[in-house]
mmCIF file of C-alpha atoms (C1' of nucleotides) in Angstrom:
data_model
loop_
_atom_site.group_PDB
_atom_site.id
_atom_site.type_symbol
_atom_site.label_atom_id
_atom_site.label_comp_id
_atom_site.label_asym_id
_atom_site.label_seq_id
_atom_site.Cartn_x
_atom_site.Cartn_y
_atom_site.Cartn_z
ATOM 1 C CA UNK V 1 -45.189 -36.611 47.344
ATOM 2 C CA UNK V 2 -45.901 -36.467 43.774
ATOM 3 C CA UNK V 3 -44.513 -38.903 40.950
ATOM 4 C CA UNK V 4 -43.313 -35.665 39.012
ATOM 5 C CA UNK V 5 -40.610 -35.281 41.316
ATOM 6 C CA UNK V 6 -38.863 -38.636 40.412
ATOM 7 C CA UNK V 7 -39.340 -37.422 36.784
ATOM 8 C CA UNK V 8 -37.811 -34.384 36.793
ATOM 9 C CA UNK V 9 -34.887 -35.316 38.722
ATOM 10 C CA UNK V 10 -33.795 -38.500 36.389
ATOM 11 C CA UNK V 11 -34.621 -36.127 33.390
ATOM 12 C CA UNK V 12 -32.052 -33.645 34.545
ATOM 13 C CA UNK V 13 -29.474 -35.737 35.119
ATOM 14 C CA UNK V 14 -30.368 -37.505 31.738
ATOM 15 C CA UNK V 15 -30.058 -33.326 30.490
ATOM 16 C CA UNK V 16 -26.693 -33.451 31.734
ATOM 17 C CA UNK V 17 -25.407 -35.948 29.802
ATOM 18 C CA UNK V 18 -26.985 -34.710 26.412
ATOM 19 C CA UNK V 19 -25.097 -31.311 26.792
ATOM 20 C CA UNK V 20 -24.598 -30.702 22.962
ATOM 21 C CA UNK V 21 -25.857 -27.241 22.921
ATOM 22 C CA UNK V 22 -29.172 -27.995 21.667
ATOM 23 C CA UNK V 23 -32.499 -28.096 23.577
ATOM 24 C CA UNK V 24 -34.167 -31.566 24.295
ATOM 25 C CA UNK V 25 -37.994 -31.905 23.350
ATOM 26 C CA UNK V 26 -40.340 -33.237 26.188
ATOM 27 C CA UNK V 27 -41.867 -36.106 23.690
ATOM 28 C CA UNK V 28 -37.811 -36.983 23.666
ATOM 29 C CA UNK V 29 -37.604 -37.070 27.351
ATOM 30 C CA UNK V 30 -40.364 -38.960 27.874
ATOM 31 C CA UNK V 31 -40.386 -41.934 25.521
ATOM 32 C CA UNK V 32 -36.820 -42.364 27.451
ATOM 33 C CA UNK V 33 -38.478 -43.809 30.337
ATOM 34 C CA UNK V 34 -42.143 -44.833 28.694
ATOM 35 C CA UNK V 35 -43.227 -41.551 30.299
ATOM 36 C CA UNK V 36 -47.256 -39.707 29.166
ATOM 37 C CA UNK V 37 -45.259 -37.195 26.815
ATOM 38 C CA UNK V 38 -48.008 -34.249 27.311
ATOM 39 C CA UNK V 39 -47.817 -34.440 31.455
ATOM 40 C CA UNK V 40 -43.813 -34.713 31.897
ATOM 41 C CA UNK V 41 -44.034 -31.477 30.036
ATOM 42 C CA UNK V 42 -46.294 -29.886 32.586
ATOM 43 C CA UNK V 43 -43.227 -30.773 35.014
ATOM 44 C CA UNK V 44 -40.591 -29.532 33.032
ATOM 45 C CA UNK V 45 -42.660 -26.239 32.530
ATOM 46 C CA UNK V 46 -42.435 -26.182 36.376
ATOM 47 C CA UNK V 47 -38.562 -26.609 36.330
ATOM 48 C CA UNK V 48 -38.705 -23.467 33.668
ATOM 49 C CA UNK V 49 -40.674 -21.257 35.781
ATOM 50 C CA UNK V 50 -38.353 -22.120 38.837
ATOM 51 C CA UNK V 51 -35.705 -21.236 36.631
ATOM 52 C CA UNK V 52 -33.664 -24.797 36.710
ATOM 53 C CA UNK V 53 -34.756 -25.215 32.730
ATOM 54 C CA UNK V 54 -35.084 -22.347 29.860
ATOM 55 C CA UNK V 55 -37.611 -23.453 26.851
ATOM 56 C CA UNK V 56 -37.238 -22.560 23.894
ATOM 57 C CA UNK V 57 -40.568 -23.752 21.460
ATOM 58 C CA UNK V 58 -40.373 -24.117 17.653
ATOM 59 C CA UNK V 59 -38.961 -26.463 15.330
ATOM 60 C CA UNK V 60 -35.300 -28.061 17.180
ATOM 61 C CA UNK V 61 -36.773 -26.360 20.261
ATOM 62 C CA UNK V 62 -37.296 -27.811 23.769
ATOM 63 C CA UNK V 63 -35.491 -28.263 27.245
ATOM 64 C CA UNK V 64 -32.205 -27.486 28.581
ATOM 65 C CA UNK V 65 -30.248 -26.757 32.229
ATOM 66 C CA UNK V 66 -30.739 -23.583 32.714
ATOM 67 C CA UNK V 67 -27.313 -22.861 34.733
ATOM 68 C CA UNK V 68 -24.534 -25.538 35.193
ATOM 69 C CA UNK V 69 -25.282 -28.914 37.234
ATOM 70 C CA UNK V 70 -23.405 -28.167 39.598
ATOM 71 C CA UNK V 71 -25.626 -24.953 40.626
ATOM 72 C CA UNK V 72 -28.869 -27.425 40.719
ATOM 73 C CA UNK V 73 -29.573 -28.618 43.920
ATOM 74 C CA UNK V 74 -31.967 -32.126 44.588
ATOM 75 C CA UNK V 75 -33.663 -29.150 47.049
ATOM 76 C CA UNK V 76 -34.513 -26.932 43.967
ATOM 77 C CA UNK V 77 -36.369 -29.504 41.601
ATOM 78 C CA UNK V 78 -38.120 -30.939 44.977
ATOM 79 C CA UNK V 79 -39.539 -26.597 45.393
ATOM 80 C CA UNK V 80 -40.109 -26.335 41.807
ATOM 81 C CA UNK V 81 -42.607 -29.602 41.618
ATOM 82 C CA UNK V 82 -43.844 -29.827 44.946
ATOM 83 C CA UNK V 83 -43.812 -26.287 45.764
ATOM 84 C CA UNK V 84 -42.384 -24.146 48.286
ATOM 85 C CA UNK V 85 -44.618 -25.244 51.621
ATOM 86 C CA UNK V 86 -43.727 -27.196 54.117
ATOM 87 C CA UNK V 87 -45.199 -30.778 54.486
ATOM 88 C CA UNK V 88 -46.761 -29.842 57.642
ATOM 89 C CA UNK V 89 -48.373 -27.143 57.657
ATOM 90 C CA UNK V 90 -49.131 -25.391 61.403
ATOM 91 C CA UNK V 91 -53.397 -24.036 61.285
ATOM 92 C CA UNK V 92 -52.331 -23.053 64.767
ATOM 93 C CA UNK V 93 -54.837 -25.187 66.323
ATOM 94 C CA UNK V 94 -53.877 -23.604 69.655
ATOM 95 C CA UNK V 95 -55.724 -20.020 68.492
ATOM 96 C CA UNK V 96 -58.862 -22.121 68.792
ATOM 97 C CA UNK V 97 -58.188 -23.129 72.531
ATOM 98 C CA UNK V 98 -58.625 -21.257 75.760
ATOM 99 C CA UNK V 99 -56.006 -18.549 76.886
ATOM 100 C CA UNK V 100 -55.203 -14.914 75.306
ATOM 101 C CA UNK V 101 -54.505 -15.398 71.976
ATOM 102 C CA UNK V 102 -53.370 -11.610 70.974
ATOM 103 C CA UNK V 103 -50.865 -10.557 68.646
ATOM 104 C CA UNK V 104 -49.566 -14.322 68.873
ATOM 105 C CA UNK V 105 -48.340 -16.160 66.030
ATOM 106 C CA UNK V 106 -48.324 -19.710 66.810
ATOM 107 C CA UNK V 107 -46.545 -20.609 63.873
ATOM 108 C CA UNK V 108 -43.240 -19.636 65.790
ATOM 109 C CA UNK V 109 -43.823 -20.040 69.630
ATOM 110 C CA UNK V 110 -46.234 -23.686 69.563
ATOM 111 C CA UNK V 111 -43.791 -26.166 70.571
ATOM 112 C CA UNK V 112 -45.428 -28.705 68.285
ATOM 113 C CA UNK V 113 -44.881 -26.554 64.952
ATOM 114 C CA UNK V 114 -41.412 -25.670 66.379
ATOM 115 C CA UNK V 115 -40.413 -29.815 66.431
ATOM 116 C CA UNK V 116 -41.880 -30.093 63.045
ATOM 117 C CA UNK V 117 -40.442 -27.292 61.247
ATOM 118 C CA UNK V 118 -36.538 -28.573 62.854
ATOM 119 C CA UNK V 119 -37.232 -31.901 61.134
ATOM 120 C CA UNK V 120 -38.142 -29.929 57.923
ATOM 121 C CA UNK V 121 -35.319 -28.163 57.603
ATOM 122 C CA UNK V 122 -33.067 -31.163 58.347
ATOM 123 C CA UNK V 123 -35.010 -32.960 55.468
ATOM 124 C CA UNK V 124 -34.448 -29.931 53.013
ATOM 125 C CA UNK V 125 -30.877 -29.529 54.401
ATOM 126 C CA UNK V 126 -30.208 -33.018 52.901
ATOM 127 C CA UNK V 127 -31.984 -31.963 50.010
ATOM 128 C CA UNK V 128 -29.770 -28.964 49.755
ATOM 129 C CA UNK V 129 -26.221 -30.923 50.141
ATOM 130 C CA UNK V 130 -27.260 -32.869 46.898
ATOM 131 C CA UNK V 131 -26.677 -31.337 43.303
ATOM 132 C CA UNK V 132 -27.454 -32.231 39.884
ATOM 133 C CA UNK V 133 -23.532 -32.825 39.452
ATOM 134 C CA UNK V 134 -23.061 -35.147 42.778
ATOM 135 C CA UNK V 135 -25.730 -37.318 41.406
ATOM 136 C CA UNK V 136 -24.210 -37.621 37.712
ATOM 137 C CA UNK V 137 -20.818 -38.255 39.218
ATOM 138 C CA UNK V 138 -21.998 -41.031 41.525
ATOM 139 C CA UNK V 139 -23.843 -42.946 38.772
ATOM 140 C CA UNK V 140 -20.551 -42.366 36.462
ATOM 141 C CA UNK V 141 -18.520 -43.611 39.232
ATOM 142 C CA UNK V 142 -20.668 -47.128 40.040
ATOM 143 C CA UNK V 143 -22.050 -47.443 36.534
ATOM 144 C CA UNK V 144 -19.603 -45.735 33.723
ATOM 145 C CA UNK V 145 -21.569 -47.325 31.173
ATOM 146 C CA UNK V 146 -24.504 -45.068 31.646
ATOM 147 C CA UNK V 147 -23.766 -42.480 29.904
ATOM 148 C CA UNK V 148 -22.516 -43.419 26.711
ATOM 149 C CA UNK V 149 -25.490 -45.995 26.954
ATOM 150 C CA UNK V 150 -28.029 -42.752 27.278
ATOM 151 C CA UNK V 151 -26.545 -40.961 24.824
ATOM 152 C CA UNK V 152 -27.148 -43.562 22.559
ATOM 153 C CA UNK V 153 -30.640 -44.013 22.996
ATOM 154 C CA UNK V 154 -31.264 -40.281 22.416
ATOM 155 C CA UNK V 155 -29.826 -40.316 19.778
ATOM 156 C CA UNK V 156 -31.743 -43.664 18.304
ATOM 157 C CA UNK V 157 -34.906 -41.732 19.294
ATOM 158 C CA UNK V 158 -34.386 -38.758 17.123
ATOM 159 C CA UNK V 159 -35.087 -40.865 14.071
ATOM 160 C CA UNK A 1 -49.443 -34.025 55.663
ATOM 161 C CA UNK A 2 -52.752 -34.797 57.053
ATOM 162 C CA UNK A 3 -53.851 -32.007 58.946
ATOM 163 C CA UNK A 4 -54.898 -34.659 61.517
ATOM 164 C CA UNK A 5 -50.993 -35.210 62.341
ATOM 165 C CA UNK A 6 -50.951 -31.700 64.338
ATOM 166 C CA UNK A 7 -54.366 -32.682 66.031
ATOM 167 C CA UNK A 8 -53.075 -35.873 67.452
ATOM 168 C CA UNK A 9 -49.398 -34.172 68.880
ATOM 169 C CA UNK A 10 -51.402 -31.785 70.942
ATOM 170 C CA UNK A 11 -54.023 -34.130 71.998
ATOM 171 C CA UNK A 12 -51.321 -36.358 73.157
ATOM 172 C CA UNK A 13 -49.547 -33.262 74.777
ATOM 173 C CA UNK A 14 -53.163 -32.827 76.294
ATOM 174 C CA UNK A 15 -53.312 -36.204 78.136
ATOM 175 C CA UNK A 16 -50.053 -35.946 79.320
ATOM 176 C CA UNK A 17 -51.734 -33.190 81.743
ATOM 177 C CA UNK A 18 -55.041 -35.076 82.432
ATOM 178 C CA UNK A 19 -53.617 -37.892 83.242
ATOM 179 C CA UNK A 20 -55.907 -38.919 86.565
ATOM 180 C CA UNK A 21 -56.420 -42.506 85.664
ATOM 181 C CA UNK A 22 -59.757 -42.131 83.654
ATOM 182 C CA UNK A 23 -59.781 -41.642 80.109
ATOM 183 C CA UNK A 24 -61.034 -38.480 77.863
ATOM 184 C CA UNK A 25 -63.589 -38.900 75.566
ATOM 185 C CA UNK A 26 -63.102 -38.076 71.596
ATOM 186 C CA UNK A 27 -65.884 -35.576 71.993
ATOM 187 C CA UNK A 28 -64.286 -33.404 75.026
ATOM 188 C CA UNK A 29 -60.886 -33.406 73.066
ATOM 189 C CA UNK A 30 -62.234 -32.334 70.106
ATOM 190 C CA UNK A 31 -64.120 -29.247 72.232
ATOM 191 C CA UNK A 32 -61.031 -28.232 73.526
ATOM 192 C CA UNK A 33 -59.922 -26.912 70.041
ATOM 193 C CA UNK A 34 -63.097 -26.757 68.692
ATOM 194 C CA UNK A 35 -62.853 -29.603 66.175
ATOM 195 C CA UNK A 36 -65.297 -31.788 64.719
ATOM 196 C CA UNK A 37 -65.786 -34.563 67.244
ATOM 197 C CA UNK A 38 -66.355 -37.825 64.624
ATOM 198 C CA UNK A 39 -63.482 -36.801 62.509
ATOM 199 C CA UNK A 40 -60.604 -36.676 65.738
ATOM 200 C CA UNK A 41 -61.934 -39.714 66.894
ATOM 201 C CA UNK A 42 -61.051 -41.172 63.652
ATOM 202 C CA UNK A 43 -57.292 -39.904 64.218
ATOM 203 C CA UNK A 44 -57.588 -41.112 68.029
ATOM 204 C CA UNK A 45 -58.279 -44.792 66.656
ATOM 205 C CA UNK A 46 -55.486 -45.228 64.100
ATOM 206 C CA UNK A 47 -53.400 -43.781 67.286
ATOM 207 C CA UNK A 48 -54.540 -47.023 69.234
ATOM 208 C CA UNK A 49 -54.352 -49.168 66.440
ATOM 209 C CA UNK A 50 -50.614 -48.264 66.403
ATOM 210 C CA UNK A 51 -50.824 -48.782 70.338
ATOM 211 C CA UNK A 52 -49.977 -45.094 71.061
ATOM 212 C CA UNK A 53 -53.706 -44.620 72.864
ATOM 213 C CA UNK A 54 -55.745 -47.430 74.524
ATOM 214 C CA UNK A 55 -59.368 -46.762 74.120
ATOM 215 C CA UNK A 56 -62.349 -47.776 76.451
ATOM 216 C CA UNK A 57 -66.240 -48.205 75.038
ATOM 217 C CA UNK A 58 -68.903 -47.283 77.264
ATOM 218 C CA UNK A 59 -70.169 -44.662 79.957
ATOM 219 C CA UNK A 60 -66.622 -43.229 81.642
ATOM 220 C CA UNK A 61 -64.683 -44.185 78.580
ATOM 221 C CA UNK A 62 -62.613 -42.856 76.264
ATOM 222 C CA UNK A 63 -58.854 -42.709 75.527
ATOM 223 C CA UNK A 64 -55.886 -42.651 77.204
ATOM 224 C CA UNK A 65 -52.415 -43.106 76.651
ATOM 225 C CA UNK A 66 -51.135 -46.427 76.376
ATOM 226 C CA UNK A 67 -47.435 -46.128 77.745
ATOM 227 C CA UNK A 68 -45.080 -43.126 79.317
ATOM 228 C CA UNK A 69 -44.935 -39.888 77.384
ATOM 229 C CA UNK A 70 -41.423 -40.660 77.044
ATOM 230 C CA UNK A 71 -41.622 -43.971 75.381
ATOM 231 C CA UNK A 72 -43.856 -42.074 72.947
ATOM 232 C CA UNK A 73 -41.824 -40.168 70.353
ATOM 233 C CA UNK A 74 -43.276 -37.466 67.723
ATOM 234 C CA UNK A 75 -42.264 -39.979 64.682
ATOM 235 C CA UNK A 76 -44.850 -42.490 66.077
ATOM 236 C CA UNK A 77 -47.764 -39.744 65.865
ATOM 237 C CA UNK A 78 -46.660 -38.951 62.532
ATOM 238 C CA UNK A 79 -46.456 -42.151 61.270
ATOM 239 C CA UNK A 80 -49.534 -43.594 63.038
ATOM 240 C CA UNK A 81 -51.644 -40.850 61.117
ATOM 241 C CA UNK A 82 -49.909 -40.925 58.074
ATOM 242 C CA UNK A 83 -48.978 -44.295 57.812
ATOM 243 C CA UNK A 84 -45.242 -46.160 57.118
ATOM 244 C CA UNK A 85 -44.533 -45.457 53.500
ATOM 245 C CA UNK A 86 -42.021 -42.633 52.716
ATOM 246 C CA UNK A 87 -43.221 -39.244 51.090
ATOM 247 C CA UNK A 88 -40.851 -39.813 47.869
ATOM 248 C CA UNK A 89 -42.013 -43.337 46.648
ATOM 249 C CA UNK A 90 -39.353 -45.067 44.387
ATOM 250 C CA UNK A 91 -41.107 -46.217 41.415
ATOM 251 C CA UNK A 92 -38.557 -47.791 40.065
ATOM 252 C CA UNK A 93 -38.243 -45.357 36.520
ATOM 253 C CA UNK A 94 -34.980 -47.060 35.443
ATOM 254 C CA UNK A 95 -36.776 -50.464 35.195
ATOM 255 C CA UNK A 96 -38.877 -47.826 31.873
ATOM 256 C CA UNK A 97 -35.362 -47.062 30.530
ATOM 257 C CA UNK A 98 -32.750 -48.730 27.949
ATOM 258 C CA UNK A 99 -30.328 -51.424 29.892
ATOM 259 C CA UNK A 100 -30.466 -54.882 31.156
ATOM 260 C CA UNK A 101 -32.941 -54.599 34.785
ATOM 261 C CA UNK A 102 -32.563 -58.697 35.232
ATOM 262 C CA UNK A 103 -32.800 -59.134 39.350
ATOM 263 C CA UNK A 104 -32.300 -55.212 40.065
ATOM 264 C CA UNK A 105 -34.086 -53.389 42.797
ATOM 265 C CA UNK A 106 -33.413 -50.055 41.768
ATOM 266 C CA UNK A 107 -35.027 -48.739 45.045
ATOM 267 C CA UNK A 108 -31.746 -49.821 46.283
ATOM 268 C CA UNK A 109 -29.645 -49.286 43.367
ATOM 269 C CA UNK A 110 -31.120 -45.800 42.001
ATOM 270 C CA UNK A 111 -28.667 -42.786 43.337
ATOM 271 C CA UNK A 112 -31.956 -40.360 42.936
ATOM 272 C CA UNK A 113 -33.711 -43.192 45.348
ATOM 273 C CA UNK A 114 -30.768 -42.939 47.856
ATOM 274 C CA UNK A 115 -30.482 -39.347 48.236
ATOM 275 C CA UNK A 116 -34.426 -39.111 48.809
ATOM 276 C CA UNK A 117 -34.126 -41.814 51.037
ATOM 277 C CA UNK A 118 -31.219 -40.326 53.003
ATOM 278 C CA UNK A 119 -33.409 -36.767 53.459
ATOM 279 C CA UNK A 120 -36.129 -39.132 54.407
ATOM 280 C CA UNK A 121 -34.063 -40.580 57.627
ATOM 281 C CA UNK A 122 -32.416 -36.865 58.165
ATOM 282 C CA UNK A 123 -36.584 -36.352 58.987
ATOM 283 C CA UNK A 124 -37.260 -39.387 60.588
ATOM 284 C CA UNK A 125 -34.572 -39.029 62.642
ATOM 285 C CA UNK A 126 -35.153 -35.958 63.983
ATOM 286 C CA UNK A 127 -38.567 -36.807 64.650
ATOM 287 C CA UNK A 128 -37.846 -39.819 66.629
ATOM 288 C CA UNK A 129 -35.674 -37.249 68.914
ATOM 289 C CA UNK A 130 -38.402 -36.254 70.202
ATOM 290 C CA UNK A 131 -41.053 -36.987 72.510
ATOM 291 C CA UNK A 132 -44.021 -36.155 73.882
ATOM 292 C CA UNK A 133 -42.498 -35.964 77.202
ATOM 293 C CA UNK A 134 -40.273 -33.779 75.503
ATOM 294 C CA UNK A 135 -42.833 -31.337 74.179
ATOM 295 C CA UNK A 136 -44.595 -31.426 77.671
ATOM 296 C CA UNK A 137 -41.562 -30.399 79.047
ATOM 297 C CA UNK A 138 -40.951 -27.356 76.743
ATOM 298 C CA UNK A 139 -43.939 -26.191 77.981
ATOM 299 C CA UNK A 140 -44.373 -26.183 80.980
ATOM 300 C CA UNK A 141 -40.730 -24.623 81.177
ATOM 301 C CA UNK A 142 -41.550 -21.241 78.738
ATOM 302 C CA UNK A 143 -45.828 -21.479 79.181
ATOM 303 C CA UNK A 144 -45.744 -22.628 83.295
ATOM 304 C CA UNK A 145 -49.684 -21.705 83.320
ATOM 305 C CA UNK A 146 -50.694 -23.923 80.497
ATOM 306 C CA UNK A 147 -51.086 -27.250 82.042
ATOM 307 C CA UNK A 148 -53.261 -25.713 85.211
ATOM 308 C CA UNK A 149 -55.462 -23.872 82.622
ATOM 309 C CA UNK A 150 -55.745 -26.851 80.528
ATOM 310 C CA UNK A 151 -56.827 -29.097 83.318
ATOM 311 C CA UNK A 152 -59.652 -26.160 84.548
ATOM 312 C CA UNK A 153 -60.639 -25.917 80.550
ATOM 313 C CA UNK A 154 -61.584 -29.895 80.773
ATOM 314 C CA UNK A 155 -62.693 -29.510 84.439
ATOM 315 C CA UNK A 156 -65.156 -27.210 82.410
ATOM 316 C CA UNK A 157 -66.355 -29.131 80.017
ATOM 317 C CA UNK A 158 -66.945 -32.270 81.777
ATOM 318 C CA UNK A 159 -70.641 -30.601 82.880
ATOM 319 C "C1'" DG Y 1 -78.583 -54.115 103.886
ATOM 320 C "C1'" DG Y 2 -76.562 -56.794 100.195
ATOM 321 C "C1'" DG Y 3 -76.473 -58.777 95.772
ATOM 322 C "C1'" DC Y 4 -78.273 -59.823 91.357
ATOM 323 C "C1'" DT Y 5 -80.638 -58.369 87.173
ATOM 324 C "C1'" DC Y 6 -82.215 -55.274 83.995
ATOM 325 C "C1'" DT Y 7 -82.355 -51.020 81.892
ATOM 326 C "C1'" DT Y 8 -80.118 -47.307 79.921
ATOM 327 C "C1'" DA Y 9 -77.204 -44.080 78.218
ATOM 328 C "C1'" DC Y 10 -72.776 -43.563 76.587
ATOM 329 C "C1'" DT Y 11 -68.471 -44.693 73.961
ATOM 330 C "C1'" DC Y 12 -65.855 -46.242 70.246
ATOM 331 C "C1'" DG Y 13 -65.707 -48.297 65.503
ATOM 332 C "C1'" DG Y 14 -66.445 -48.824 60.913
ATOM 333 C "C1'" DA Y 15 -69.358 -47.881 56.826
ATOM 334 C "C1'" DT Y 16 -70.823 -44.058 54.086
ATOM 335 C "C1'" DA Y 17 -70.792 -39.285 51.237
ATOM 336 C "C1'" DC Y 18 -68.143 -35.064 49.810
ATOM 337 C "C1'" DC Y 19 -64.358 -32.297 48.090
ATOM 338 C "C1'" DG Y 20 -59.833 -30.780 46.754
ATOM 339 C "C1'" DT Y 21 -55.465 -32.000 44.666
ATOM 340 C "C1'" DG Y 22 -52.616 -34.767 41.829
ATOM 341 C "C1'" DT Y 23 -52.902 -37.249 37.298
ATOM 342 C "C1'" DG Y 24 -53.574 -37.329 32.548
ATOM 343 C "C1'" DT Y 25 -55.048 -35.338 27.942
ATOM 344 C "C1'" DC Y 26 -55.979 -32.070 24.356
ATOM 345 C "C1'" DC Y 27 -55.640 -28.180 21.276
ATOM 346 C "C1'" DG Y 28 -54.003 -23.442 20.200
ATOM 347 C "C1'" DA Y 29 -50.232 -19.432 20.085
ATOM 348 C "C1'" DG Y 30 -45.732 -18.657 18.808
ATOM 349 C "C1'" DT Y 31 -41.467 -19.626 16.567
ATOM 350 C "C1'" DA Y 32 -37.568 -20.921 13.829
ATOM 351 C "C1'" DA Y 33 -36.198 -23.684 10.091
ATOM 352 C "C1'" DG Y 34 -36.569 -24.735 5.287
ATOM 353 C "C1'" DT Y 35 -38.125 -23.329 0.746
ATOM 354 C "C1'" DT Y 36 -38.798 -20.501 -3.002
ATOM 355 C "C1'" DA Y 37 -38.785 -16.634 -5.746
ATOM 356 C "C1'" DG Y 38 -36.600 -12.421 -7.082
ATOM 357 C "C1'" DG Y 39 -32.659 -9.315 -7.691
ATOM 358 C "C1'" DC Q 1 -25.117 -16.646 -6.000
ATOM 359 C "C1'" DC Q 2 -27.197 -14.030 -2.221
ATOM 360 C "C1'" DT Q 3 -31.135 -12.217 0.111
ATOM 361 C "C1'" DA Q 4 -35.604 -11.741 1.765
ATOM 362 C "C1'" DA Q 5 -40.237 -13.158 2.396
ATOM 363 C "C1'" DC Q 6 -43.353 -16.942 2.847
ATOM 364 C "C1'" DT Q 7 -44.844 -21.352 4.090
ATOM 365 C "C1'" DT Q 8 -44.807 -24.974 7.158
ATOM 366 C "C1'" DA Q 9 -44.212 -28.090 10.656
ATOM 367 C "C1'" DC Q 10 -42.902 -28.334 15.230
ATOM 368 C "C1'" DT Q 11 -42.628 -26.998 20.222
ATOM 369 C "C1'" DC Q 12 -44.172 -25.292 24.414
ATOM 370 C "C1'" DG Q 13 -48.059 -23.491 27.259
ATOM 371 C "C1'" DG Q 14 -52.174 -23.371 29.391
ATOM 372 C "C1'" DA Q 15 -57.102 -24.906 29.514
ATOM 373 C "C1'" DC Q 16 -59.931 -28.976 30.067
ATOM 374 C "C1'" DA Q 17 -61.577 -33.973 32.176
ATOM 375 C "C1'" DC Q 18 -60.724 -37.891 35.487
ATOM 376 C "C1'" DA Q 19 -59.436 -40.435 39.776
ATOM 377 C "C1'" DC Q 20 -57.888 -41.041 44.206
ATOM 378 C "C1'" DG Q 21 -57.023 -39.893 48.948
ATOM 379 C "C1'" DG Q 22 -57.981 -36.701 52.754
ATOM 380 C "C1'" DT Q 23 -62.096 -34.601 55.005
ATOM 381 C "C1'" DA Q 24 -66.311 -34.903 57.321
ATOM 382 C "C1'" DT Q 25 -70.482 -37.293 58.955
ATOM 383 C "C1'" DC Q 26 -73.682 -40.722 60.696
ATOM 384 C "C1'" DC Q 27 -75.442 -44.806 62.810
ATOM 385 C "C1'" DG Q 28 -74.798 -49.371 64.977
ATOM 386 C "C1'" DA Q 29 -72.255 -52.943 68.346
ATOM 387 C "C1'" DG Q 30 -70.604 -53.296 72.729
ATOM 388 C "C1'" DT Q 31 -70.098 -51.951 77.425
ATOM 389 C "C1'" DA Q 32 -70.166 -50.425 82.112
ATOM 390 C "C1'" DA Q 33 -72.640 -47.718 85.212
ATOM 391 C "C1'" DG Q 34 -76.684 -47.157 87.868
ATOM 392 C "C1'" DA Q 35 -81.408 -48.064 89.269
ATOM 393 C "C1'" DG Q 36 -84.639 -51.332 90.854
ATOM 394 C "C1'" DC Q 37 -86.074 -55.508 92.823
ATOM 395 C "C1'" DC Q 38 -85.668 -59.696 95.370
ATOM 396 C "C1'" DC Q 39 -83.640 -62.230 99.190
#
DNA sequence: GGGCTCTTACTCGGATACCGTGTGTCCGAGTAAGTTAGG
DNA sequence: CCTAACTTACTCGGACACACGGTATCCGAGTAAGAGCCC
């Protein structure tokens, strides 16, 4: 699984508690966490297209939730980087064996694609149960310092 | 995922209905779907490195499984092929940010980390419910002719 | 006929190229803020 | 002083290289079967 995916994820919950009403620039973002500037913005481009970030370029331009935290889900950033495929992806091998192979899609009646599409969906549906918001609540919850600590550093890095 | 991960489960499935006491070469497996020979052999090893498949050199050899279809579930295919690591790999972004990271592991510590991690056993998990006795049984109960046409297929190509 | 030896062909196993995708970088189009000049 | 146009610097966005892992192939080490020969 790509890196990008850690990325965005901390980056939105860092979004989250930066909420001021103005956009956050992807050089900003990325010198939080030591990041290539130039390639963390080719992943927040992909939260933007999915929808989960709106850009806005110019001068005091740059990133921002696109819809409230709580509407995020750990599911949607995953899509948005990784894309919507599954991890394993059925070539129906069986088409290529012996027996009548018309009109069949083996994508839904091979036994073996069957098992690992189930496991898929329980991975997304764990995915799914997870929002922007649970995350930012837990780490406020076990580390309350966090916050006020990240705001600070923003706001040292806009000098 | 390695393409080779869907090759292996139904080559397993495969021996499950061959199994006379001699083993199947990489080259008649690999005719049965039409696959290029060298390349499954290379999956069939790293399935008896990980003791899945024993193999035999010489004239009447080949592979075979190593234990009971049941004691063989779909998780160890999968991670035999694509090795042990997870598919979201921690690297530990926080340790890049502001804060004191003296004797942390965030892999442990990081929420984001967790909730992969938890989607990660919601997968393996469901994987490891099931085994290739399971998919054997599957199909024999919805496809009854497959494992008699299979066995005539490799019948076939044993000339 | 039986048993030993040698040949032989066959199998896996690892070492070797090739290619696509993720990783990383760069520069240009567009925009909004700030400035300046005019009314 | 207010307004409007211009300049300017800043941001995203996509186009361009690089590297690594999956894909595919080939040839050699080892082995067991089978033939042949001797007893």
């Amino acid at each position: 699984m790509s890196e990008g995916v850690e990325w965005a994820l901390h980056s939105c919950v860092n979004l989250t508690w930066l909420e001021t009403g103005e956009a956050v620039t992807a050089a900003r973002l990325a010198e939080y966490y030591r990041l290539p500037a130039a390639y963390l913005n080719k992943q927040l481009q992909a939260l933007a297209r999915a929808g989960i970030l709106t850009s806005t370029p110019g001068p005091r331009g740059g990133f921002r939730l696109a819809r409230a935290p709580e509407d995020i889900t750990v599911l949607d950033v995953v899509t948005a980087i990784e894309g919507a495929d599954d991890a394993f992806q059925c070539r129906e091998l069986l088409r290529s064996g012996p027996g009548d192979h018309e009109g069949v899609d083996y994508r839904k009646t091979c036994v073996v694609s069957q098992t690992m599409r189930r496991a898929e969906l329980a991975y997304r549906r764990e995915l799914a149960g997870s929002t922007i918001a649970d995350l930012k609540a837990t780490v406020e919850k076990r580390y309350a310092w966090v916050p006020g600590m990240t705001r600070t550093t923003f706001e040292n890095l806009r000098t």
